[in-house]
Structures are given as structure tokens and as C-alpha cells.
XYZ file of C-alpha atoms in Angstrom:
769
model
C 44.367 55.284 -7.873
C 45.754 56.572 -4.122
C 46.805 60.314 -5.024
C 48.727 62.635 -2.867
C 45.625 63.745 -0.935
C 44.845 60.096 -0.331
C 48.767 59.475 0.992
C 48.136 62.051 3.111
C 44.823 60.683 4.504
C 46.394 58.079 5.108
C 49.623 58.913 6.814
C 47.736 61.448 8.576
C 45.656 58.524 10.181
C 48.879 56.202 10.375
C 50.724 58.853 12.826
C 47.473 59.789 15.062
C 47.350 55.600 15.266
C 51.179 55.565 16.417
C 51.024 58.106 18.204
C 48.093 57.113 20.432
C 49.817 53.409 20.503
C 53.049 54.646 21.637
C 51.587 57.163 24.377
C 49.152 54.195 25.864
C 52.558 52.457 26.299
C 54.289 54.978 27.636
C 51.143 55.069 30.184
C 50.474 51.828 30.794
C 54.015 50.942 31.728
C 54.427 52.494 34.673
C 51.536 50.975 36.112
C 52.818 48.285 39.269
C 50.026 46.166 37.955
C 51.704 45.996 34.228
C 54.623 45.868 35.352
C 55.249 41.614 34.220
C 53.461 42.329 30.767
C 55.936 45.456 30.325
C 58.817 44.293 31.541
C 59.310 40.333 31.945
C 62.578 39.149 30.906
C 63.985 41.050 34.339
C 61.602 39.055 36.284
C 63.072 35.238 34.607
C 66.462 36.851 34.959
C 65.564 37.442 38.582
C 66.400 41.407 38.743
C 63.220 42.401 39.288
C 60.155 41.568 41.718
C 56.847 42.347 42.455
C 56.550 45.621 43.737
C 55.499 45.167 47.615
C 52.736 47.854 47.381
C 49.175 48.226 48.958
C 46.295 49.955 48.308
C 45.638 52.062 44.851
C 49.978 52.067 45.138
C 49.089 48.361 44.384
C 47.581 49.060 40.814
C 47.647 52.552 40.187
C 51.439 54.777 39.693
C 51.064 57.881 41.466
C 53.910 59.711 41.576
C 53.380 62.167 39.320
C 56.933 63.452 38.090
C 57.227 59.837 36.172
C 54.820 60.870 33.831
C 56.948 63.963 32.594
C 59.531 61.357 31.631
C 57.111 59.157 29.672
C 59.681 59.224 26.789
C 62.591 58.414 28.780
C 62.654 54.511 27.445
C 63.565 55.769 24.149
C 66.993 56.774 25.223
C 67.359 54.225 27.408
C 66.527 51.556 24.756
C 69.382 53.110 22.803
C 72.168 53.345 25.568
C 72.439 49.855 26.450
C 75.911 49.430 24.221
C 76.082 46.441 21.715
C 78.244 44.090 24.003
C 76.338 44.335 26.849
C 73.388 43.674 24.736
C 74.874 40.321 23.455
C 75.487 39.270 27.044
C 72.151 39.919 28.340
C 70.301 39.177 25.314
C 72.261 36.629 23.237
C 73.575 37.041 19.553
C 70.931 35.984 17.978
C 68.581 39.557 19.408
C 71.693 41.938 18.790
C 72.601 40.644 15.032
C 68.583 40.864 14.510
C 68.529 44.569 15.577
C 71.509 44.951 12.634
C 69.246 43.549 10.431
C 67.317 47.316 10.900
C 70.474 49.121 11.047
C 71.727 48.095 7.664
C 68.272 49.397 6.458
C 69.053 52.220 7.554
C 72.621 52.434 6.519
C 71.645 51.582 2.881
C 68.786 53.460 2.993
C 69.387 56.792 4.008
C 72.007 57.505 1.464
C 70.057 56.529 -1.227
C 67.059 58.571 -0.122
C 69.414 61.645 -0.370
C 70.956 60.933 -3.975
C 67.378 59.882 -5.409
C 65.827 63.550 -3.575
C 68.955 65.164 -5.115
C 69.311 64.014 -8.698
C 66.559 61.644 -9.542
C 63.091 63.761 -8.783
C 64.439 66.934 -10.772
C 64.930 64.830 -13.383
C 61.233 63.632 -13.041
C 59.453 65.757 -12.105
C 60.848 68.843 -15.268
C 59.024 66.003 -17.463
C 55.319 66.215 -18.988
C 54.913 63.142 -19.986
C 52.104 62.151 -18.180
C 50.337 65.288 -18.478
C 51.239 65.298 -22.365
C 50.295 61.630 -23.122
C 47.858 61.141 -25.912
C 46.531 57.605 -24.209
C 43.588 60.089 -22.336
C 42.441 56.854 -20.738
C 46.270 56.316 -18.684
C 45.798 56.459 -15.072
C 48.358 58.768 -12.816
C 48.402 60.892 -10.236
C 50.714 63.863 -9.359
C 53.312 61.016 -7.191
C 53.529 59.581 -10.632
C 54.641 62.834 -12.226
C 58.245 61.966 -9.508
C 58.922 58.614 -11.274
C 60.163 57.130 -14.338
C 57.060 57.176 -15.784
C 56.948 60.847 -16.406
C 60.923 60.411 -18.816
C 59.756 60.451 -22.455
C 59.949 57.234 -24.113
C 63.959 57.508 -25.953
C 65.071 59.960 -23.469
C 68.710 60.650 -22.947
C 67.655 61.431 -19.437
C 67.615 57.580 -18.624
C 71.356 57.584 -18.434
C 70.808 59.156 -15.142
C 68.637 56.323 -13.740
C 71.403 53.955 -15.337
C 74.021 55.412 -13.505
C 72.283 55.845 -10.368
C 71.157 51.682 -10.276
C 75.010 51.077 -10.742
C 75.780 53.730 -7.659
C 72.805 52.044 -5.153
C 74.302 48.783 -6.662
C 77.538 49.269 -5.504
C 76.648 51.272 -2.435
C 74.081 48.270 -0.963
C 77.068 45.768 -1.851
C 79.362 47.308 -0.005
C 77.332 47.510 3.366
C 76.044 44.175 3.089
C 80.311 43.572 2.571
C 80.658 45.276 5.654
C 77.985 43.702 7.553
C 78.999 40.428 6.645
C 82.312 40.468 7.848
C 81.112 42.333 10.881
C 78.641 39.285 11.905
C 81.169 36.756 11.136
C 83.779 38.183 13.634
C 80.612 38.465 16.096
C 79.646 35.012 15.232
C 83.440 33.400 15.814
C 84.031 35.866 18.898
C 80.523 34.899 20.707
C 81.392 31.033 19.721
C 85.630 31.484 21.387
C 83.613 33.714 24.754
C 80.436 31.795 25.173
C 80.764 29.348 28.061
C 80.095 25.381 27.966
C 76.563 24.317 26.533
C 75.991 20.581 25.767
C 75.532 21.349 22.057
C 79.247 22.253 21.783
C 79.979 18.446 22.436
C 77.198 16.920 21.567
C 76.255 15.585 17.983
C 72.953 14.316 16.533
C 73.320 11.234 14.647
C 70.316 10.155 12.187
C 69.476 6.831 10.395
C 71.418 4.155 12.334
C 71.023 1.339 10.226
C 69.537 -1.818 11.882
C 70.622 -4.838 13.003
C 69.616 -8.023 14.274
C 71.961 -8.871 16.697
C 72.627 -5.272 18.581
C 69.898 -2.908 20.049
C 70.346 1.131 18.916
C 72.052 2.028 22.002
C 74.518 -0.874 21.554
C 75.448 0.069 18.555
C 75.978 3.709 18.697
C 78.086 2.666 21.104
C 79.648 0.252 19.229
C 80.000 2.501 16.400
C 81.617 4.967 18.142
C 84.174 3.834 20.298
C 85.694 1.551 16.959
C 85.402 4.643 14.933
C 86.069 7.303 17.398
C 87.757 5.687 20.317
C 89.884 8.398 21.808
C 86.882 11.216 21.954
C 83.531 9.197 22.210
C 81.985 9.976 25.842
C 78.621 8.604 25.295
C 75.047 8.614 24.161
C 71.727 9.171 24.480
C 68.995 7.335 21.809
C 65.770 8.879 20.912
C 62.697 7.852 22.380
C 59.379 8.108 20.467
C 57.304 9.801 23.391
C 54.995 11.663 21.367
C 51.853 9.974 22.645
C 53.129 10.213 26.005
C 53.956 13.963 25.890
C 50.234 14.524 24.708
C 49.341 12.871 28.028
C 51.704 14.904 29.949
C 50.146 17.797 27.716
C 46.582 16.947 28.869
C 47.071 15.952 32.596
C 48.688 19.482 33.027
C 45.855 21.118 31.559
C 43.492 19.368 33.759
C 45.778 20.329 36.906
C 44.484 23.970 35.724
C 41.415 23.589 35.792
C 41.371 21.317 39.095
C 43.147 25.063 40.244
C 41.221 27.334 38.530
C 37.834 25.621 40.143
C 40.011 24.939 43.588
C 40.109 28.835 43.152
C 36.457 29.145 43.002
C 35.760 27.564 45.514
C 38.025 29.049 47.924
C 36.579 32.278 47.340
C 32.603 31.025 47.371
C 32.976 28.350 50.172
C 29.063 27.764 49.832
C 28.511 26.498 46.202
C 30.522 23.679 45.191
C 31.717 24.582 41.145
C 30.334 22.262 39.024
C 30.577 21.237 35.103
C 29.061 19.101 32.401
C 31.104 16.473 30.905
C 29.811 16.580 27.320
C 31.220 18.397 24.281
C 33.363 21.228 25.492
C 31.125 21.201 28.530
C 28.592 22.135 26.816
C 26.329 19.410 27.287
C 26.009 15.678 29.171
C 25.845 14.845 32.664
C 26.523 17.664 35.652
C 28.956 17.150 37.680
C 31.182 18.815 40.925
C 34.192 19.751 38.855
C 36.731 18.910 41.853
C 36.208 15.365 42.126
C 35.701 14.907 38.287
C 39.321 16.749 37.526
C 40.819 14.537 40.236
C 39.673 11.702 38.995
C 40.537 12.604 35.504
C 44.001 13.547 37.021
C 44.625 10.324 39.060
C 43.296 8.516 36.009
C 45.459 10.141 34.092
C 48.563 9.414 36.228
C 47.952 6.278 36.404
C 48.297 5.982 32.429
C 51.361 8.244 32.036
C 52.670 5.568 34.433
C 52.456 2.646 32.169
C 52.862 4.064 28.932
C 56.282 5.522 31.141
C 57.199 2.240 31.851
C 55.710 0.651 28.107
C 58.382 3.496 26.101
C 61.155 2.285 28.485
C 60.899 -1.168 27.672
C 60.139 -1.628 24.194
C 63.098 -1.895 21.922
C 60.602 -0.119 18.860
C 59.763 2.979 21.163
C 63.462 3.586 20.254
C 64.207 5.633 17.232
C 67.367 5.030 15.344
C 68.630 8.465 15.746
C 71.221 9.131 18.928
C 72.637 12.067 20.868
C 76.441 11.074 20.968
C 78.745 13.016 23.294
C 82.079 13.513 23.107
C 85.265 14.180 25.681
C 86.055 17.691 23.371
C 84.918 20.142 20.956
C 87.476 18.755 18.265
C 85.829 15.663 18.387
C 82.798 16.499 18.430
C 83.266 18.863 15.380
C 85.349 16.583 13.429
C 82.059 13.537 13.222
C 80.413 16.359 13.218
C 81.512 17.486 10.213
C 82.866 14.139 8.598
C 81.260 11.404 6.543
C 81.350 8.286 8.913
C 80.847 5.235 6.448
C 81.311 4.360 3.206
C 77.435 4.130 2.666
C 76.612 8.317 2.790
C 73.045 7.680 3.262
C 73.908 5.425 7.002
C 75.045 7.551 10.313
C 73.958 10.940 9.094
C 76.161 13.442 11.579
C 75.277 17.463 12.144
C 75.504 19.453 15.030
C 73.204 18.409 17.780
C 70.895 21.935 18.513
C 71.670 23.295 21.826
C 68.256 21.282 24.006
C 66.227 24.365 24.475
C 66.439 24.217 20.451
C 65.419 20.610 20.086
C 61.920 19.866 18.714
C 61.128 16.825 20.014
C 58.302 15.793 18.460
C 60.219 15.524 15.325
C 63.265 13.212 16.043
C 60.614 10.737 16.012
C 59.877 10.927 11.927
C 62.220 8.217 10.586
C 64.727 10.026 8.078
C 63.243 7.367 5.296
C 59.894 10.000 5.051
C 61.465 13.301 5.307
C 61.933 13.233 1.474
C 58.249 12.084 1.185
C 57.122 14.743 3.517
C 59.061 17.541 1.741
C 57.393 16.592 -1.774
C 54.281 17.127 -0.550
C 54.857 20.303 1.462
C 56.572 22.054 -1.792
C 53.000 20.917 -3.580
C 50.822 21.990 -1.092
C 53.224 25.547 -1.112
C 52.778 25.935 -4.498
C 49.180 25.615 -4.014
C 48.592 27.777 -1.351
C 50.561 30.665 -3.227
C 48.353 30.544 -6.317
C 45.173 30.306 -4.547
C 46.164 33.203 -2.201
C 46.132 35.384 -5.820
C 42.385 35.501 -5.201
C 42.692 37.522 -2.016
C 45.567 39.593 -3.401
C 43.258 40.540 -6.645
C 40.495 41.660 -4.364
C 42.911 44.110 -2.474
C 43.983 45.838 -5.741
C 40.455 46.477 -6.922
C 40.173 48.421 -3.644
C 43.446 50.001 -4.166
C 42.305 51.309 -7.914
C 38.563 52.548 -8.063
C 39.436 54.635 -10.945
C 39.642 51.470 -13.561
C 36.456 50.503 -12.105
C 34.570 53.254 -12.519
C 34.866 53.073 -16.082
C 33.882 49.625 -16.262
C 30.968 49.907 -13.363
C 29.706 53.684 -13.255
C 26.803 52.934 -11.556
C 29.587 52.903 -8.741
C 30.634 56.265 -9.256
C 28.156 58.354 -6.466
C 28.993 56.593 -4.058
C 32.917 56.347 -5.374
C 33.318 60.446 -6.070
C 32.495 61.342 -2.242
C 35.795 62.669 -0.992
C 36.051 60.975 2.341
C 34.959 57.357 1.075
C 37.408 58.020 -1.421
C 40.522 58.528 0.277
C 39.601 56.414 3.081
C 39.248 53.297 0.544
C 42.292 54.196 -1.351
C 44.640 55.694 0.986
C 43.874 53.296 4.048
C 41.776 49.855 3.185
C 43.657 47.660 0.653
C 46.718 47.887 3.611
C 44.161 47.105 6.129
C 42.536 44.514 3.791
C 46.174 42.493 3.298
C 47.766 42.757 6.719
C 44.225 40.970 7.620
C 44.769 38.581 4.845
C 48.699 37.525 6.272
C 47.552 36.915 9.939
C 47.325 33.311 9.240
C 49.676 32.790 6.937
C 53.078 32.633 9.037
C 51.013 29.961 11.354
C 49.868 28.200 8.697
C 53.667 27.945 7.639
C 54.919 27.069 10.067
C 52.742 24.081 10.646
C 54.122 23.123 6.710
C 57.729 23.247 8.461
C 57.184 21.304 11.006
C 55.352 18.604 8.974
C 58.372 18.303 6.784
C 60.408 17.421 9.620
C 63.190 19.611 10.985
C 64.490 18.890 14.184
C 65.564 21.926 16.154
C 62.754 25.179 16.899
C 65.291 28.024 15.027
C 65.691 25.515 12.032
C 61.969 25.446 11.494
C 61.863 29.082 12.168
C 64.566 30.154 9.508
C 62.510 27.481 6.928
C 59.061 29.122 7.073
C 60.829 32.690 6.740
C 62.038 31.084 3.894
C 58.376 30.826 2.505
C 57.063 32.891 4.120
C 59.390 36.010 2.230
C 58.983 33.717 -1.532
C 54.669 33.681 -0.840
C 55.670 38.110 -0.387
C 57.474 38.197 -3.304
C 55.810 36.275 -5.557
C 52.259 37.154 -4.004
C 52.204 40.765 -2.289
C 55.067 42.064 -4.577
C 54.566 40.805 -8.172
C 50.859 40.080 -7.001
C 50.405 43.117 -6.455
C 51.725 44.412 -9.389
C 50.317 42.253 -11.778
C 46.696 42.126 -10.650
C 47.365 46.023 -9.755
C 48.213 47.055 -12.896
C 45.758 44.813 -14.837
C 42.842 47.029 -12.917
C 44.703 49.999 -13.395
C 44.714 49.764 -16.948
C 41.982 47.969 -17.266
C 39.889 50.334 -20.223
C 43.175 51.135 -21.641
C 44.429 46.977 -22.164
C 40.499 46.441 -23.461
C 40.907 49.459 -26.341
C 44.550 48.822 -27.440
C 46.549 46.225 -29.823
C 48.296 43.450 -28.109
C 51.957 44.689 -28.792
C 50.992 48.098 -27.020
C 50.362 46.610 -23.694
C 53.743 45.942 -22.393
C 54.401 49.824 -22.682
C 51.377 50.096 -20.925
C 52.787 47.333 -18.030
C 56.071 49.205 -18.122
C 54.288 52.540 -17.545
C 51.741 51.341 -14.695
C 54.740 49.253 -12.277
C 56.179 52.618 -11.075
C 51.903 53.612 -10.104
C 52.023 50.650 -7.894
C 54.306 52.785 -5.710
C 51.489 54.314 -3.999
C 49.839 50.870 -3.072
C 52.429 49.964 -1.192
C 53.153 53.686 0.433
C 49.609 52.641 1.998
C 50.847 49.033 3.069
C 53.843 50.585 4.541
C 52.473 52.620 7.000
C 50.500 50.180 8.281
C 52.208 47.165 8.698
C 55.467 49.197 9.178
C 54.026 52.263 11.150
C 51.334 51.296 13.363
C 52.056 47.711 13.157
C 54.952 48.854 14.908
C 53.606 50.851 16.813
C 51.129 48.328 18.145
C 53.692 45.491 18.878
C 55.302 47.846 21.649
C 51.717 47.905 23.278
C 51.374 44.452 23.798
C 47.514 44.605 24.655
C 46.886 40.957 23.358
C 49.752 39.381 26.054
C 48.449 42.513 28.563
C 44.734 40.668 28.041
C 45.835 37.674 28.284
C 48.102 38.148 31.148
C 44.802 40.047 33.243
C 42.401 36.794 32.821
C 45.223 34.210 34.019
C 46.363 36.789 37.017
C 41.832 37.278 37.818
C 41.051 33.697 37.308
C 44.338 31.261 37.752
C 46.661 32.865 39.457
C 47.048 32.221 43.153
C 51.159 32.783 44.042
C 53.854 34.779 42.929
C 55.099 31.932 41.254
C 51.981 31.123 39.134
C 52.004 34.387 38.162
C 55.875 34.634 36.762
C 54.094 31.886 34.385
C 51.281 33.565 33.555
C 54.221 36.427 32.246
C 54.304 35.698 28.069
C 57.499 37.250 27.684
C 57.426 36.416 23.624
C 60.577 36.637 21.261
C 61.367 38.421 18.147
C 59.681 35.327 15.931
C 62.181 35.508 13.325
C 60.058 33.584 11.082
C 58.003 35.630 10.745
C 59.312 39.258 11.543
C 62.758 38.878 9.029
C 60.873 38.206 5.735
C 58.817 41.578 6.450
C 62.131 42.903 6.840
C 63.059 41.955 3.573
C 59.479 42.839 1.761
C 61.160 46.456 2.843
C 64.494 46.003 1.459
C 62.933 45.051 -2.016
C 60.677 48.347 -1.925
C 63.002 50.421 -1.448
C 65.644 48.694 -3.433
C 63.431 48.357 -6.567
C 61.300 51.758 -6.883
C 65.088 53.480 -5.775
C 65.523 54.578 -9.361
C 62.050 53.760 -10.226
C 59.711 55.914 -7.418
C 62.352 57.458 -4.921
C 59.192 59.280 -3.711
C 58.590 55.816 -1.353
C 61.837 56.011 0.494
C 61.374 58.430 2.863
C 58.543 56.084 4.366
C 60.815 53.290 4.440
C 63.262 54.989 6.256
C 60.908 55.916 8.731
C 59.875 52.002 9.031
C 63.454 51.322 9.747
C 64.008 53.832 12.040
C 61.078 53.044 14.133
C 61.189 49.569 14.038
C 64.810 49.836 15.416
C 63.957 51.613 18.991
C 60.605 49.394 18.926
C 62.206 45.969 18.921
C 65.497 47.140 20.901
C 63.637 48.534 23.442
C 61.588 45.264 23.755
C 64.699 42.817 23.511
C 65.946 44.905 26.428
C 62.693 44.146 28.466
C 60.628 42.044 26.984
C 61.578 38.851 24.632
C 63.063 35.383 25.659
C 64.641 33.991 23.048
C 63.517 30.197 23.058
C 67.159 29.542 21.448
C 70.096 30.654 20.682
C 71.301 29.482 17.206
C 74.665 32.091 17.045
C 73.496 34.148 14.053
C 73.074 31.027 11.822
C 70.418 32.779 10.138
C 72.530 35.455 8.950
C 73.296 33.775 5.154
C 69.407 33.833 5.179
C 69.791 37.534 5.042
C 72.571 38.542 3.248
C 70.900 36.276 0.765
C 67.757 37.711 0.111
C 68.570 41.313 -0.389
C 70.739 40.195 -2.587
C 67.753 38.879 -4.407
C 65.828 41.906 -3.795
C 68.804 43.883 -5.452
C 68.776 41.433 -8.904
C 65.298 41.640 -8.477
C 65.051 45.839 -8.553
C 67.967 45.097 -11.524
C 65.801 43.109 -13.566
C 62.608 45.038 -12.975
C 64.860 48.468 -14.326
C 65.881 46.649 -17.422
C 62.402 45.409 -18.472
C 60.701 49.245 -17.576
C 63.116 50.561 -19.759
C 63.241 48.579 -23.080
C 59.602 49.387 -22.642
C 60.532 53.484 -23.066
C 62.608 52.552 -26.040
C 66.196 53.444 -24.145
C 68.071 51.220 -26.664
C 70.944 52.585 -26.217
C 71.557 52.659 -22.314
C 69.194 49.779 -21.366
C 72.175 47.171 -22.419
C 74.276 48.739 -20.175
C 72.412 47.308 -17.107
C 73.092 43.617 -18.287
C 76.375 43.870 -16.122
C 74.855 44.926 -13.228
C 72.891 41.127 -11.629
C 76.079 39.535 -13.318
C 78.187 41.866 -11.215
C 75.750 41.156 -8.213
C 75.715 37.413 -8.318
C 79.318 37.381 -8.393
C 79.662 39.562 -5.260
C 77.000 37.036 -3.812
C 79.237 33.811 -4.216
C 82.385 36.111 -2.893
C 80.898 36.445 0.137
C 79.489 33.211 0.406
C 83.047 31.290 -0.314
C 84.868 33.786 2.344
C 81.908 34.540 5.127
C 79.779 31.574 5.346
C 81.553 28.657 6.271
C 81.913 30.509 9.576
C 78.145 29.425 9.837
C 78.299 26.349 8.536
C 81.247 24.690 10.480
C 83.328 24.752 13.547
C 87.037 25.876 13.015
C 88.877 22.968 14.053
C 91.624 25.376 15.437
C 89.167 27.052 17.528
C 87.523 23.824 19.426
C 91.048 22.816 20.096
C 92.278 26.513 21.912
C 88.964 26.261 24.145
C 89.019 22.904 24.640
C 93.182 23.520 25.969
C 91.774 26.570 27.610
C 88.692 24.072 29.681
C 91.307 21.432 30.614
C 93.327 24.495 32.213
C 90.965 25.964 34.228
C 89.079 22.849 35.034
C 91.318 19.786 34.926
C 89.032 17.984 36.896
C 85.434 18.581 35.257
C 83.281 15.359 35.317
C 81.874 16.808 31.423
C 80.049 13.037 31.390
C 78.199 13.653 34.232
C 77.173 17.109 32.790
C 76.211 15.529 29.372
C 74.718 12.345 30.509
C 71.059 14.095 30.994
C 71.678 16.918 29.008
C 69.512 15.473 26.029
C 66.725 12.797 27.899
C 63.010 14.247 26.455
C 61.432 16.452 28.320
C 58.371 13.907 29.544
C 61.992 11.796 31.335
C 63.179 14.948 32.876
C 61.051 14.854 35.571
C 62.235 11.106 36.731
C 65.105 10.206 39.031
C 67.794 9.669 36.513
C 67.557 5.953 35.172
C 70.062 4.047 33.757
C 67.910 2.735 31.142
C 67.696 5.746 29.594
C 71.880 6.496 29.390
C 73.711 5.541 26.885
C 77.235 3.901 28.265
C 78.817 2.898 31.505
C 79.305 5.530 34.183
C 83.030 5.001 34.592
C 85.132 6.759 32.185
C 86.232 4.719 29.232
C 89.990 4.375 28.678
C 89.972 1.017 26.187
C 89.082 0.640 22.855
C 88.116 -2.963 23.359
C 84.313 -3.377 22.486
C 82.275 -6.247 23.303
C 79.426 -7.265 20.577
C 76.973 -9.727 20.586
C 76.825 -9.828 16.674
C 77.168 -13.638 16.489
C 78.375 -13.164 12.917
C 81.436 -11.297 13.366
C 83.135 -14.378 15.447
C 82.779 -16.619 11.955
C 83.711 -13.891 9.720
C 86.492 -10.976 9.299
C 83.560 -9.590 7.096
C 81.575 -6.015 8.505
C 78.498 -6.237 9.059
C 76.258 -5.350 6.181
C 74.132 -3.510 8.390
C 75.882 -0.728 9.440
C 79.559 -0.571 8.716
C 80.625 0.292 11.667
C 84.190 -0.825 10.747
C 86.157 -1.136 8.229
C 87.481 -4.113 6.232
C 90.831 -2.636 5.145
C 91.913 -2.939 9.282
C 94.614 -5.871 9.073
C 93.130 -9.031 10.547
C 95.330 -9.292 13.947
C 93.364 -5.209 14.552
C 89.859 -6.472 13.933
C 90.614 -9.724 16.091
C 91.882 -7.242 19.294
C 88.616 -5.438 18.397
C 86.405 -8.633 18.736
């Protein structure tokens, strides 16, 4: 178990690492040759251009005075007001930063109260020192925890009262923030400029019909059921094969450009390559001629496949993007059931065009349930088997327990520097390494499940990542760590004493989590702002692939917030802080340092670096709120279990009300605020439509929407009528032509689609037909 001196060594190492990262960043950001790496957002906005310098100044900043203002990026990052930040980076980015602010708002007052009240209450006992169990492992930090309170003590009333205070304060902060964010979202919706997704609905599970194509069926259905508001539609093509071909062709074009650049630099030698596996074997050929031939071949295949997709009914999926004349019409369609059969004609708000994940639109709707079942089973086994590396990490964190079982390791472990490094640094580093590939695996799982937008993919991946961190990193570390820590006690004591040992040991895991916070939350955040990986990739591209300024801009990798990875990690810190606020308050200052440092760093990155791929209008906030509530409930249940092992029979029952009150609070917030994140009020839609008609009465909305949701592989072509739905003239009549022969013989609606209601009068039905 890490001692106070081990924590000191780890803190010193991590503080030095943070300082090195920040100083390196402050120096590198001033160099002209790295300007595109540290300020790519301003280049994408056209505000910043490459400095036209020559000689040494092109690469190195020779202005000495600029190095004296090496920390000016900190006040610059904090200076931009929130309304300007929303306009600059979007609502998602601004609301994401509020998560860090919530952490500071919650934990700064809690830390002050905990150190003023709980720490003296815990420290003034001698329970651990006077323990009869000589084999119990503890450190000086544990004397500040609830473990140092004797069983059955009246002092547990202090912890109970503080648990209530911490819960009420956390709920108050969450309530105020939920109200603020909901208001920000509605205000953003009202003030944002026109976007295609405001008028468009994604329709899935279009039923098959023997008489009409999908495009004709969609047009017929919406002309009948939304005659005053339907405008146009775009059917969904299965263009995944074409997309792969285009991607392969682009790769070949990059290799061609690379070899042509090599030839320009050295005209005396033509570049060559081997045609075998990965260019390691096979016949040696002229590289330029080879790639030109490959590009020509792929271009012909692309043209053939493109025509095949456009001409084949099998390439059209039973889904479409349907656009309406007004936001009001789109809101009504997206938020209502379209047919008496609730499994067909399913409608939802369309993602904005840049948020669409086109690969998953080609997945038949009927397969989605099967895919999600498969992923649920796979995720269970992934979570279960990951306990093995977690147990390995905990074995590094608890050397004393291993010493007693394997005494031959004692001479090596007793070397102070080695022991401090292993216990203070290695567990956190090892856990960080084990978690590196996890977000990628979880994102692949989410893609397999079939979500149709990038934002939905990230939110799904984030929920799984949080569950994984909760089960493995938090609960797994406590369980396996306790087993290693008190291994000798477990072996030599009776079974009815084991729960008490676990109750004492849970607070002791705070030392492991402190080391993890410093490695992941301090050094990790400081490493984020340095951007070493994007810097190396940019310089390699700049050396070998860049020929023009446009190529240089394309080589930039601004990245994005990465909600699927960063938000669950933040939630882990909320969980740790809320759980250990009453149990081991010594952990709280480390949490505050993380939130403060992360807020400054990510604010700088959002202003200068990240280029968000989409704008979901803070749709993720209910998830953020819900996960903090889950952390709060877990902290209450663990405290309840801990007090029960400490024989606090009088005070423990009073904790039962806390989870009940917290869940009631959550349901209140869910009913009061969550509709603002799931539905678009018709009143707001109508108001915005009225304003648009006043400002732009002659707007060609159909021309604006007709190409908005064409698959990206078709956007390079000239506009093709075969890819567009509906006529180009405004639809002023509800007369709907149909090819369905059955409709001319019987008034009964088609069994395949239910596109009209049998309750319509016969005369009206005849008019429609």
C-alpha cells in the first residue's frame, strides 16, 4: 500500500511532468513552423494564414520578448466570454466545459467542509494504531479516513450529517446547472441559423410494396399524410462498397503525389515499388506508372459501380430523409407515430449532414436488435475478462500483502526508491496503458450496433465506457485490491470477520486512486495540450506529402473533444470524489486540481485547436446529469454498507432516506428538463418559421434542402435527378398519382404500407386516387 512518502514521490514526479509539458507547449506554440499544429481552428476559419517569413525566422521565433510572456495563453483561454465561445465553437463545446465547472462548484465547498470537520474527527482517534489485528495493513493517510473511527462510535453521526449536506449541495448544483443548460439549448435553437436538419426527418423501416419503388412510396405516403408541409425527400443508397472504392482511390492518389514529389526532388532516379504484400515482395515496378495505372483502373470501376448503384432498386434502402416546408411540419412528423403499425414508418429527427454516419444507414432495421444483443454479450465478456489486468495492477499497488505470502521478494521491495516508484507511480501508469485501446474497441462496438449519427455513436460509446470504468476500474480495484491488501487476514480469520475487514479496507484504496488521478488527471491533461502525436504526424506529412498551402492545411489534424472518451473519464472523478468525500477526504484536493487544470487546458484547446465534427445542441447533458446522480447513489450505498460493518446500528438507518431522496430528485429533473433535450417545442418551431417568412419571403427552401442529404460519394457529381426525390416545382395539390393496381380495384389500403387510412370517406379516397 502506498504510504504518505510514496504519494509525495508520485506527486513530485507528476508535478514535474506537468511543468515540463506546459513549458514545452508554451515554447512550441510560439514557433512559426508549429503554428498550424497549435492554432488549426483559426486556419480553418480563415482568420489566420501561414506566416510569410524566410530564413531562420520561418522556423524559429527570434523575438525574445515573446518568451517572457510564456504563460499568456492561460488568461487568454479564460478571457473569452461564454456567448462568444458558443458563437466561436458551438454549444456542445461550451456546455462540455461546464462539466469541469460543475466539478469545481461541487468539490471546493465539500473539500472545505470535509477538512474542517471530518478530518479532525477521524484524526483524533487511535483505532488503527490500537488494532488487535497486527496483520492489518494501513498507512498514515488512512488515519485521516473513516477507518480510524472505532466500531459503534457516536462520531459516525458526524459522517451521516455530512453525507446529507454533501448530497443536498450536489443536488442543488445539478439543479441549477440543468436549468441553465436547458435554457442555453432553447436559446441556441432559437438563435441558430437555418440548417437542413431543422426541416428534415429520417424515416426508417419503409415497408416493401410490389407496385411502387421506395422513392415513389415515400413521396406518396407523405403527400397523403402531410399534404400541407411535405417538400421533398432523398432516399438512402447502400453506397458502402463505392465509399470503400473511393477511399482506396484517394490512398493511391496520395501515394502518387508522394512519389511524384520524390521524383521532382531527384529527377535522376525514378521511384520504384514492389507489387507484392505491403510492398515487401513481388515484382519491382516504376512507382509513378504503377499508381497512375491503379488510379485509372479504380476510376473506371468507380464509374461502373456508381451507375450500378443509381440504377439498381436493390441498392436503395428502406429509409429516406424527408424534408418539410416548415420546422413546425418537421417537428410534428419527427415526434408523432405515423401509422397504426408502430413498427413501420418510424420517424426521428435527422442528424445534421456532417453528423450522419452513412455506413450504418445501409443496415436493415430488422437486424439492429440482433446486433445490439450480440454487442451486449460481447461487452459483458470484455468487462469480465478485463478483471485480470485490473488484478495485476492491484498486485503492484499492494506489495505488503504480497511480501507476507512471498517473503523472498522482501529484499528487493524494501529498497525505498523502488518501493516508492512501484506503489506511487507504476499502478496508475499500468492502468492507463491497459485502458488505451478500450475507447477504440467500444466505438467499434457502437458502430456495429447500427447508430446512424456520430453523436449517437459517441454517446453510446461513452455510456459503455463509463459502465466499464465503474465496474472494473472502481469496483474491480476495490475488490481485487482489498483481496491483495488483506490477503493474510482473509486466510487466518473466520468467515464472519471478512465483511468487517473489507469495510475497513475500502477507504484504504484511496491511495491507489490518488496515484491514478495524478497520472491520468494531471500529467495526462498536461500532455493533451502539448499535442505531441499530431505534431509528429503533421511534420511527417509536411516533409513528404505537402506540396502546396492547401496540402498543408489538409495535413492539419485539429481533432475534437472526443466525448466518448473524455466525458466518462470526468465522470470517474465525480464518482471518486463523491464516494471518498465522507470516507477519505484526503483525496479531494487532488480532484480539485484535476478539474481546475482540465478546465483551463480544454478551454484553450476548444478556442484554438478542436474543430467539432458535429453540433448536437448539448444533447448529451441528460447523460452527464444521470451519471453524476448514479455516482451520488453509489457513494450513499457504499457509505451505508461501510457503516454497517462498523457496528453503527443507530446512525446507519438514517442513511436509507438519502438514496430515496436522490432518486426522487433525479425523476423531478428528468420530467422538468429532459423534454427540452428530446423534443422540439412546436411553439418555438412556429415562431422561428414566422420569423423566416418575414425576413426571407422568397427563399428557395427546396433548392436549399434537395442536395443536403446526398451520400458524400455522390456529392462530387453534378446534380442528378435520379438521386433527388420529388419534382422541382412546388407541390400545390394533394392529388397523388399511384402505380398501385390494387387501389383501383378496392378502397382497402395496401397491406404493405398503410399509407392512407381506411377511415377516410370513399369520396375523399377516390379523389386521392
